[in-house]
mmCIF file of N, CA, C and O in Angstrom:
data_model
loop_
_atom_site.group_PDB
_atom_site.id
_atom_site.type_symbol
_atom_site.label_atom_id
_atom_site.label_comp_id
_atom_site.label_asym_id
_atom_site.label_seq_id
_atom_site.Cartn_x
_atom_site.Cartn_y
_atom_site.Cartn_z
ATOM 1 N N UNK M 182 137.946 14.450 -48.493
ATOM 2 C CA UNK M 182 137.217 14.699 -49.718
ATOM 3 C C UNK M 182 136.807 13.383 -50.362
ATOM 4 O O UNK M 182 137.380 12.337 -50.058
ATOM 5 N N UNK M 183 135.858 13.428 -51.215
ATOM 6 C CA UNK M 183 135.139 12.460 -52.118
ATOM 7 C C UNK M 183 136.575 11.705 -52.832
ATOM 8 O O UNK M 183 137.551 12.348 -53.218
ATOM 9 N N UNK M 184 136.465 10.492 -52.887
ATOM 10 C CA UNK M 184 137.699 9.539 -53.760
ATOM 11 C C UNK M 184 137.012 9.989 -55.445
ATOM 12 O O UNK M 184 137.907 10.177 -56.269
ATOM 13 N N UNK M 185 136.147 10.095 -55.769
ATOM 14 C CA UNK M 185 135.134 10.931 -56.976
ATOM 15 C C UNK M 185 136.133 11.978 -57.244
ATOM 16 O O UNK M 185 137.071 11.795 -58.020
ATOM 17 N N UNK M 186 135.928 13.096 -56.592
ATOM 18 C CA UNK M 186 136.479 14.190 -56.813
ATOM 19 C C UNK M 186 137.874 14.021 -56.983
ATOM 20 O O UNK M 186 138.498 14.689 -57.807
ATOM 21 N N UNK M 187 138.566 12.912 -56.037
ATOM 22 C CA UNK M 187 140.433 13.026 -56.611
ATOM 23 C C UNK M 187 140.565 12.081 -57.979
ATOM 24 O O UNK M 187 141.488 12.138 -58.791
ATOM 25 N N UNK M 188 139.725 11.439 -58.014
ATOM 26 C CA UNK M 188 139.843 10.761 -59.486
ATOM 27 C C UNK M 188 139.728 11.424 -60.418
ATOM 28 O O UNK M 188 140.531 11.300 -61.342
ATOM 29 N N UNK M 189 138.969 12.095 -60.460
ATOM 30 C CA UNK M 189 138.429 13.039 -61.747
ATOM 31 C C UNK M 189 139.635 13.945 -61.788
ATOM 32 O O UNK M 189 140.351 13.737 -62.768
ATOM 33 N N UNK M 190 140.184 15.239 -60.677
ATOM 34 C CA UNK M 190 140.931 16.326 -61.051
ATOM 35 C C UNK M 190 142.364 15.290 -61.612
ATOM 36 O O UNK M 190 142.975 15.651 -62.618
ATOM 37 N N UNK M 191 142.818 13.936 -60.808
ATOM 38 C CA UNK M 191 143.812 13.244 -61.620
ATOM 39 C C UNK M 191 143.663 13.170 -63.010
ATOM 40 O O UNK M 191 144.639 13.353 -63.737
ATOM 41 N N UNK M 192 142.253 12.855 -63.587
ATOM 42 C CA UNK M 192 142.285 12.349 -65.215
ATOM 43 C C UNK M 192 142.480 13.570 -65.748
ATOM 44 O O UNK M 192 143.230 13.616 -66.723
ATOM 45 N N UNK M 193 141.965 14.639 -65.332
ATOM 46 C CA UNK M 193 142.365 16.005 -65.847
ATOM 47 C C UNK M 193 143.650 16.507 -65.569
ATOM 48 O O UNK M 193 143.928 17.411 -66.357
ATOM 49 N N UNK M 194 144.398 16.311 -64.885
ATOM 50 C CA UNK M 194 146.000 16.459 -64.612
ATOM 51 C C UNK M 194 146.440 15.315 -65.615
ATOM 52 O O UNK M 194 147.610 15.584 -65.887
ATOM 53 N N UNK M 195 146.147 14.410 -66.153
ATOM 54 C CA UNK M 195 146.885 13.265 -66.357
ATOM 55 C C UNK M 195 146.439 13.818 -68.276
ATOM 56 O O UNK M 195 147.074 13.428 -69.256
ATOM 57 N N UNK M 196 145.339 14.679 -68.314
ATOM 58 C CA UNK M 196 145.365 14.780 -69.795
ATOM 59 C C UNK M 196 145.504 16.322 -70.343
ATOM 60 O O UNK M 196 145.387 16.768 -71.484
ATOM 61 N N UNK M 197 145.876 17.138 -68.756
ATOM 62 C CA UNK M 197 146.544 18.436 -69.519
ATOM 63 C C UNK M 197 147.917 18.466 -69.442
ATOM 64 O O UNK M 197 148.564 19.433 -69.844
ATOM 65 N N UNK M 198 148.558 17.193 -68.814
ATOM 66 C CA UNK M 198 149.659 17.089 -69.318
ATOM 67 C C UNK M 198 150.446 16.635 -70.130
ATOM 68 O O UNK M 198 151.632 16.927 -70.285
ATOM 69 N N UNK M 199 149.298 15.308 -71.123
ATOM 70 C CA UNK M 199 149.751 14.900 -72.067
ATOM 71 C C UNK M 199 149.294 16.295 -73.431
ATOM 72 O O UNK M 199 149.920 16.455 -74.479
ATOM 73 N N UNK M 200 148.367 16.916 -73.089
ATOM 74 C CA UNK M 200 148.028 18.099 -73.826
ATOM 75 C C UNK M 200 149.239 19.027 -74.074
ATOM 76 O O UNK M 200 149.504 19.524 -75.169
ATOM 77 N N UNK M 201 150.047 19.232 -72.773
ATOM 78 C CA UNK M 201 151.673 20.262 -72.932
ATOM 79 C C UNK M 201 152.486 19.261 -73.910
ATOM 80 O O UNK M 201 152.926 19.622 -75.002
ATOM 81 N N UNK M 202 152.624 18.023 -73.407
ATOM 82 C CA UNK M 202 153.722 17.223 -74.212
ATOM 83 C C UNK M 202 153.274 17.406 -75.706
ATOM 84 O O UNK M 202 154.056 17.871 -76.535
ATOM 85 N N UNK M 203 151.821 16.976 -76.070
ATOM 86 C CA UNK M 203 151.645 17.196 -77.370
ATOM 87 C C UNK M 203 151.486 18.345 -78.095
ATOM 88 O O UNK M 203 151.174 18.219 -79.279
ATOM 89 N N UNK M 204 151.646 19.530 -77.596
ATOM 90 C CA UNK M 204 151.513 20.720 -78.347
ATOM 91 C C UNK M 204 152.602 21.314 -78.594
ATOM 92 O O UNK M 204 153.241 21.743 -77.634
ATOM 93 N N UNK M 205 153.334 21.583 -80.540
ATOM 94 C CA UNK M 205 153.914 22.146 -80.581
ATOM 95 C C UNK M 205 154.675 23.064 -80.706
ATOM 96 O O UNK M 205 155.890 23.132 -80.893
ATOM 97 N N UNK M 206 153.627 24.023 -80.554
ATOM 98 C CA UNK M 206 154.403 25.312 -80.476
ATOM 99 C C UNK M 206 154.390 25.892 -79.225
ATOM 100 O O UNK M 206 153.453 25.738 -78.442
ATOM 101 N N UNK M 207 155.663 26.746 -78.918
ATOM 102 C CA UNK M 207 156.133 27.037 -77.367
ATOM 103 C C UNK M 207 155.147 27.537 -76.265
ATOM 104 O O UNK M 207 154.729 27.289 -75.134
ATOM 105 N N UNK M 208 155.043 28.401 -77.323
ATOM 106 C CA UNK M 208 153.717 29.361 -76.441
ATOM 107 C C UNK M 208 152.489 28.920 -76.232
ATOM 108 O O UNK M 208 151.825 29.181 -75.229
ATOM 109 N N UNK M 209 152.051 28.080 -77.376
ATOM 110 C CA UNK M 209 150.931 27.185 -76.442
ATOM 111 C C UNK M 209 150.796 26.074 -75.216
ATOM 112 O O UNK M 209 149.932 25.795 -74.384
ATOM 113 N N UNK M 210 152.311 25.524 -75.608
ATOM 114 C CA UNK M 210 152.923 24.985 -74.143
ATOM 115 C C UNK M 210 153.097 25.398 -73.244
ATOM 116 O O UNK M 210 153.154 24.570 -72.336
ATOM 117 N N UNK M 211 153.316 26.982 -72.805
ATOM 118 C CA UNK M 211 153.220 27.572 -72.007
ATOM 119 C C UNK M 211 151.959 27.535 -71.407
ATOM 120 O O UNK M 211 151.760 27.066 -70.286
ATOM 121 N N UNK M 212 150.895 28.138 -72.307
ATOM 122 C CA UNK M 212 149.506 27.998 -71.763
ATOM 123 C C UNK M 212 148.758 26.972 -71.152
ATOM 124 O O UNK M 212 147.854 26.942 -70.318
ATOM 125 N N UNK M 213 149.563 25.912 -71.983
ATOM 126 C CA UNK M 213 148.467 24.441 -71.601
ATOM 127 C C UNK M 213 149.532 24.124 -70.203
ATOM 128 O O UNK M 213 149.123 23.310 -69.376
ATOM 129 N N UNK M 214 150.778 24.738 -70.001
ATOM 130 C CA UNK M 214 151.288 24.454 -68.840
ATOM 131 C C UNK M 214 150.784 25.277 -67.727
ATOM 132 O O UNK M 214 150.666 24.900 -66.562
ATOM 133 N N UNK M 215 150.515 26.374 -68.177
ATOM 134 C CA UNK M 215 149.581 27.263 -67.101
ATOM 135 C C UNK M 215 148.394 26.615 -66.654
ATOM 136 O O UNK M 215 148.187 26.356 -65.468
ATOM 137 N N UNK M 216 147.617 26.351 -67.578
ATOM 138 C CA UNK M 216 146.751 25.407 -67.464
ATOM 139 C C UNK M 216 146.772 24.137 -66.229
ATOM 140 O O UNK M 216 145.915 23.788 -65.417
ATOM 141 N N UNK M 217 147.904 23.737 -66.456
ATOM 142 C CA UNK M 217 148.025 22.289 -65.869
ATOM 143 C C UNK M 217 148.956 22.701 -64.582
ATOM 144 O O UNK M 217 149.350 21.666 -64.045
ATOM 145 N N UNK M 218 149.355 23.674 -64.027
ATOM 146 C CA UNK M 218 149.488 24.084 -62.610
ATOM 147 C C UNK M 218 148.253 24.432 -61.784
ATOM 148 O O UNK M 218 148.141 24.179 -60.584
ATOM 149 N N UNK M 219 147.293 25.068 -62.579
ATOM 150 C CA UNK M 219 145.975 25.605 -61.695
ATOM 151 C C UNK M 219 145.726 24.505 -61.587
ATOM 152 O O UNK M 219 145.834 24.228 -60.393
ATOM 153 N N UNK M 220 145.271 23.157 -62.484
ATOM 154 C CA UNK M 220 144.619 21.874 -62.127
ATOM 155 C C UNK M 220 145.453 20.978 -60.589
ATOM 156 O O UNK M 220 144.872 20.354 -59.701
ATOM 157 N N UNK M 221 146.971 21.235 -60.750
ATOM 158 C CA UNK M 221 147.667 20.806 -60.112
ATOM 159 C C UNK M 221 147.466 21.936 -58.925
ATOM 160 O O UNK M 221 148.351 21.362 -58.289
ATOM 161 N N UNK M 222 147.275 22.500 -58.475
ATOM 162 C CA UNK M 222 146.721 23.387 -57.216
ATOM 163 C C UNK M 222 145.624 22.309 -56.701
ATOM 164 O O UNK M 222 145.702 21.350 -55.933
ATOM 165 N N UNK M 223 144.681 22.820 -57.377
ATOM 166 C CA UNK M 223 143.375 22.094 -57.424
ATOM 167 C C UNK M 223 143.194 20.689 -56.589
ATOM 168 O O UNK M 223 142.378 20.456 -55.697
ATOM 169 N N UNK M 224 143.993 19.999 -57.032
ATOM 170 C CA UNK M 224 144.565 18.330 -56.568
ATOM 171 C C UNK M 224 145.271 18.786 -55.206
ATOM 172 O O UNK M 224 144.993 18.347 -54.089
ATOM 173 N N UNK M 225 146.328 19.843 -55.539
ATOM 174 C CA UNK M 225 146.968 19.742 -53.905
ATOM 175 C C UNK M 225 145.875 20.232 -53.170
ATOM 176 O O UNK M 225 145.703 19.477 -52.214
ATOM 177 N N UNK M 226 145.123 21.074 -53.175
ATOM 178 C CA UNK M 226 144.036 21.519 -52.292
ATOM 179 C C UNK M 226 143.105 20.160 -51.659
ATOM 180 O O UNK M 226 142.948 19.586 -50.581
ATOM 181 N N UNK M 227 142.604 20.064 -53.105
ATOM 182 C CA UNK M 227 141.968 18.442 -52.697
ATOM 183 C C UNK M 227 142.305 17.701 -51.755
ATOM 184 O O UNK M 227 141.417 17.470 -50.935
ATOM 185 N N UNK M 228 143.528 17.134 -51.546
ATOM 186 C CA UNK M 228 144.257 16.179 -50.729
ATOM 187 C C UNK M 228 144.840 17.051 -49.925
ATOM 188 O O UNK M 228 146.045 17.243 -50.086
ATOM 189 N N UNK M 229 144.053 17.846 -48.778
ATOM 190 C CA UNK M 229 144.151 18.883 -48.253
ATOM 191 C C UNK M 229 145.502 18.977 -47.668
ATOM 192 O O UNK M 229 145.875 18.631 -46.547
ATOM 193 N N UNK M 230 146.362 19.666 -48.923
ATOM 194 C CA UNK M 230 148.154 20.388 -49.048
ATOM 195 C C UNK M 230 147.662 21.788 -49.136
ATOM 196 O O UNK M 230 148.156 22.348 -50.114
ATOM 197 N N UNK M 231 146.792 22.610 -48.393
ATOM 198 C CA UNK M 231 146.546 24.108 -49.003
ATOM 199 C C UNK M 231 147.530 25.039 -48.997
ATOM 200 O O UNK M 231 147.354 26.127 -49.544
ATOM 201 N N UNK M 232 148.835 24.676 -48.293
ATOM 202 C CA UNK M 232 150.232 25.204 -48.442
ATOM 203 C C UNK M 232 150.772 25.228 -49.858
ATOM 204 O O UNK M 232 150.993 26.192 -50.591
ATOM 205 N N UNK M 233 150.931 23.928 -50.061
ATOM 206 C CA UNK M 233 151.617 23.356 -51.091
ATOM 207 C C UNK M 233 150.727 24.044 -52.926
ATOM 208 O O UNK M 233 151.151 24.468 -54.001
ATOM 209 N N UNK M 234 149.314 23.761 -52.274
ATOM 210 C CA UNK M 234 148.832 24.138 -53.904
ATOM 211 C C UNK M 234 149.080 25.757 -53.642
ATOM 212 O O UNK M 234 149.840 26.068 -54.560
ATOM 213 N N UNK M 235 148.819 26.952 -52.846
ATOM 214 C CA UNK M 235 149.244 28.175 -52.934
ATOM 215 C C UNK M 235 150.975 28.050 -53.622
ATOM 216 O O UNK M 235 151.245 28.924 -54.445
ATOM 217 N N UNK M 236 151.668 27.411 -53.425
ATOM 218 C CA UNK M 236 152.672 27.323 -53.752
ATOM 219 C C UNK M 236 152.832 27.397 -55.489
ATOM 220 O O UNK M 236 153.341 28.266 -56.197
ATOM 221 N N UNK M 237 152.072 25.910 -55.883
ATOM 222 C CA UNK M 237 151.946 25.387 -56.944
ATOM 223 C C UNK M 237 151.045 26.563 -57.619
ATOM 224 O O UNK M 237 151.252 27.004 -58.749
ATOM 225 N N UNK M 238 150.203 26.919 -56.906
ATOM 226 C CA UNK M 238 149.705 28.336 -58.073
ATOM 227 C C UNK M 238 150.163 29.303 -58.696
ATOM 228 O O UNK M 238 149.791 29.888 -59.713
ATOM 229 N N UNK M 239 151.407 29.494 -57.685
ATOM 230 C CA UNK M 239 152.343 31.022 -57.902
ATOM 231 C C UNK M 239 153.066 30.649 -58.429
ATOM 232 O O UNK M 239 153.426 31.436 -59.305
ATOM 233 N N UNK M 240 153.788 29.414 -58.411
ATOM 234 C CA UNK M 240 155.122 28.853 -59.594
ATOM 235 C C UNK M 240 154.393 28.230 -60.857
ATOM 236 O O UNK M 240 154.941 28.370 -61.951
ATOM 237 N N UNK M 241 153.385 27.661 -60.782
ATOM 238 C CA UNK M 241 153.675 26.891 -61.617
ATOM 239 C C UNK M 241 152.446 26.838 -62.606
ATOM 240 O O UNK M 241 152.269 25.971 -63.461
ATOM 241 N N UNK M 242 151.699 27.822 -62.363
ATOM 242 C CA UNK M 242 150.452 28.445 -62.863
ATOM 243 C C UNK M 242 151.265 30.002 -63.339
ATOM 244 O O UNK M 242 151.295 30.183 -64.557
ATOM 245 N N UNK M 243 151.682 30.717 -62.769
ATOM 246 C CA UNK M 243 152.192 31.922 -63.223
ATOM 247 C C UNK M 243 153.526 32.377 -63.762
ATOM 248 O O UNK M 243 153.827 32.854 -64.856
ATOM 249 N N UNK M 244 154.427 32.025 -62.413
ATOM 250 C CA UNK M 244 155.601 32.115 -63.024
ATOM 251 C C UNK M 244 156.458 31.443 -63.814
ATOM 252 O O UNK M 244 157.268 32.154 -64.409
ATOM 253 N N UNK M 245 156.512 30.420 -63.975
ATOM 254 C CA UNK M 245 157.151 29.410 -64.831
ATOM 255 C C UNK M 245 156.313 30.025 -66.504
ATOM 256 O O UNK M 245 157.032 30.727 -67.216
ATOM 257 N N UNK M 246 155.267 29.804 -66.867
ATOM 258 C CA UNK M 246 154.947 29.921 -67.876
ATOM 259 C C UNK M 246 155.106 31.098 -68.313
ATOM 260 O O UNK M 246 155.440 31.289 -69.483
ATOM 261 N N UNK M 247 154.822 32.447 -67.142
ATOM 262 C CA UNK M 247 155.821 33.716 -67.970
ATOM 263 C C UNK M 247 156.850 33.711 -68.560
ATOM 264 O O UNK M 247 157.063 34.218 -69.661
ATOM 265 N N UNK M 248 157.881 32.908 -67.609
ATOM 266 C CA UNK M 248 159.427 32.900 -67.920
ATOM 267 C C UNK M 248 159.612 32.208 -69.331
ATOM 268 O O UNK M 248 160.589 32.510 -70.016
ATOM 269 N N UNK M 249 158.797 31.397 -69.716
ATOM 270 C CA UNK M 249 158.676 30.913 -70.906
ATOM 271 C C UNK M 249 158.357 31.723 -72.482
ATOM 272 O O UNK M 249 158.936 31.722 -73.569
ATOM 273 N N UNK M 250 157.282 32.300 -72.006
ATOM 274 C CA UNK M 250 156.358 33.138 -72.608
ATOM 275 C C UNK M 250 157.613 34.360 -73.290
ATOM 276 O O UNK M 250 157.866 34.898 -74.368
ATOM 277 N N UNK M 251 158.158 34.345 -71.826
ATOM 278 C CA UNK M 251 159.063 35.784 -72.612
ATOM 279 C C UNK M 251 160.553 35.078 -73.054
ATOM 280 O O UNK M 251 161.124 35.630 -73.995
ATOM 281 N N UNK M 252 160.986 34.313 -72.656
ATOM 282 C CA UNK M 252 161.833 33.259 -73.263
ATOM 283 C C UNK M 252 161.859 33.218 -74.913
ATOM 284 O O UNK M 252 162.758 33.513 -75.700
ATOM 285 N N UNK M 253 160.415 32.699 -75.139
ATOM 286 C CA UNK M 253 160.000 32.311 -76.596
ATOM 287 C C UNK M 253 160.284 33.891 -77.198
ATOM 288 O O UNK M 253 161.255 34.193 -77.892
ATOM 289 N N UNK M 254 159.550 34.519 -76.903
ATOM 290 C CA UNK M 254 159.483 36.156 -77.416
ATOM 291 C C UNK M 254 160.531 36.823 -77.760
ATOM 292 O O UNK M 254 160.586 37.704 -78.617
ATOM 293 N N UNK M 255 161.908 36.168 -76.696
ATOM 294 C CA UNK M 255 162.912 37.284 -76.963
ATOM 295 C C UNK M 255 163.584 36.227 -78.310
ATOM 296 O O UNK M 255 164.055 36.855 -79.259
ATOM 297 N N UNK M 256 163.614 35.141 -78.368
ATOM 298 C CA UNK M 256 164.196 33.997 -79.176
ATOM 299 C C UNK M 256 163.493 34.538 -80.516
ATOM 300 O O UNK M 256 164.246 34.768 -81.462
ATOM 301 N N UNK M 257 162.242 34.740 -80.664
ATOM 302 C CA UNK M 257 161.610 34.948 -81.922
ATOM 303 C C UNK M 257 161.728 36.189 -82.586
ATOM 304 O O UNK M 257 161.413 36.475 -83.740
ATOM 305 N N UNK M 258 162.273 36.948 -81.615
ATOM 306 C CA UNK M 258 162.806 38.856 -82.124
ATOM 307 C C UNK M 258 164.170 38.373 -82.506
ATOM 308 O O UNK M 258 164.495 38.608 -83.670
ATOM 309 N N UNK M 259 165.190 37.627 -81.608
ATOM 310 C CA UNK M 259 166.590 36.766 -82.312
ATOM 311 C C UNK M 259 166.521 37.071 -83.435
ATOM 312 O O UNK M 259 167.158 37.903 -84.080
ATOM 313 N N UNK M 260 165.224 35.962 -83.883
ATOM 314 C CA UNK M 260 165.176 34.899 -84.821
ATOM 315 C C UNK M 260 165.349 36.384 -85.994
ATOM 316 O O UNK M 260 166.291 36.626 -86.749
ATOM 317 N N UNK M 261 164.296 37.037 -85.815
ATOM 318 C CA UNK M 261 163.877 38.272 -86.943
ATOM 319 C C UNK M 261 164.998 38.771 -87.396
ATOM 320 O O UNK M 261 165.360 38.705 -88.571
ATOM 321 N N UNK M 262 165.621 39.310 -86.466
ATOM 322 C CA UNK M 262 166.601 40.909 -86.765
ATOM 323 C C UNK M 262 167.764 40.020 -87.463
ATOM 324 O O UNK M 262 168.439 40.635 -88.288
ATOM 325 N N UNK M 263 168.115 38.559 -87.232
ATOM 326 C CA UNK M 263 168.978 37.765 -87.871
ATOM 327 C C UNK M 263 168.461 37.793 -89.232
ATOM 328 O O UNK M 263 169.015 38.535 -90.043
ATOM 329 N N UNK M 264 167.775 37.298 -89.475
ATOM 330 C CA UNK M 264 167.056 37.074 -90.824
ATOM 331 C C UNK M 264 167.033 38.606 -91.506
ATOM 332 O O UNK M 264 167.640 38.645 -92.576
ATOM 333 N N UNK M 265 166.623 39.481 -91.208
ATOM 334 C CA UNK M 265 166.679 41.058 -91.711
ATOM 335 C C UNK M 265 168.067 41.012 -91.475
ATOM 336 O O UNK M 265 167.754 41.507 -90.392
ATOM 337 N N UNK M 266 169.358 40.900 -91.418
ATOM 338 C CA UNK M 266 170.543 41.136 -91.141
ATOM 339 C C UNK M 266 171.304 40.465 -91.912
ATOM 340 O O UNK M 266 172.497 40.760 -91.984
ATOM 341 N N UNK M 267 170.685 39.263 -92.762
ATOM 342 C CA UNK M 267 171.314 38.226 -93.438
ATOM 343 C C UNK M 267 170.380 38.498 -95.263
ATOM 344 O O UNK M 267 170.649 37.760 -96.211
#
């Protein structure tokens, strides 16, 4: 592939991941981490890993950021029924 094309999907890996670090609330970290697995596919494909980015799509584009997603969700119902309880 084009050295063009791996430069570019890097600057975009390199600034949707400072995008997760800087965002703070959970669930948008989730997203911008969803986000930044498809890009990270993308790159492994590029640098022809087409194993590796199928991999990286299913963990780390989908499942990881669910597990989060509902992580945050059950923490924030916690959070409620405590507060109504107190």
């Amino acid at each position: 592939m084009s050295d063009a094309l791996i430069v570019v999907v890097l600057l975009l890996v390199a600034g949707s991941a400072t995008a997760a670090v800087a965002q703070r609330d959970p669930a948008r970290q989730a997203l911008v981490l969803s986000f930044l697995g498809v890009l990270l596919a993308v790159l492994f494909t590029v640098l022809q890993a087409p194993d590796v980015g199928l991999s990286q799509l299913a963990v780390g584009s989908a499942l990881t950021p669910l597990l989060i997603m509902l992580s945050v969700r059950k923490v924030r119902r916690r959070g409620r029924s405590e507060e109504g309880d107190g």
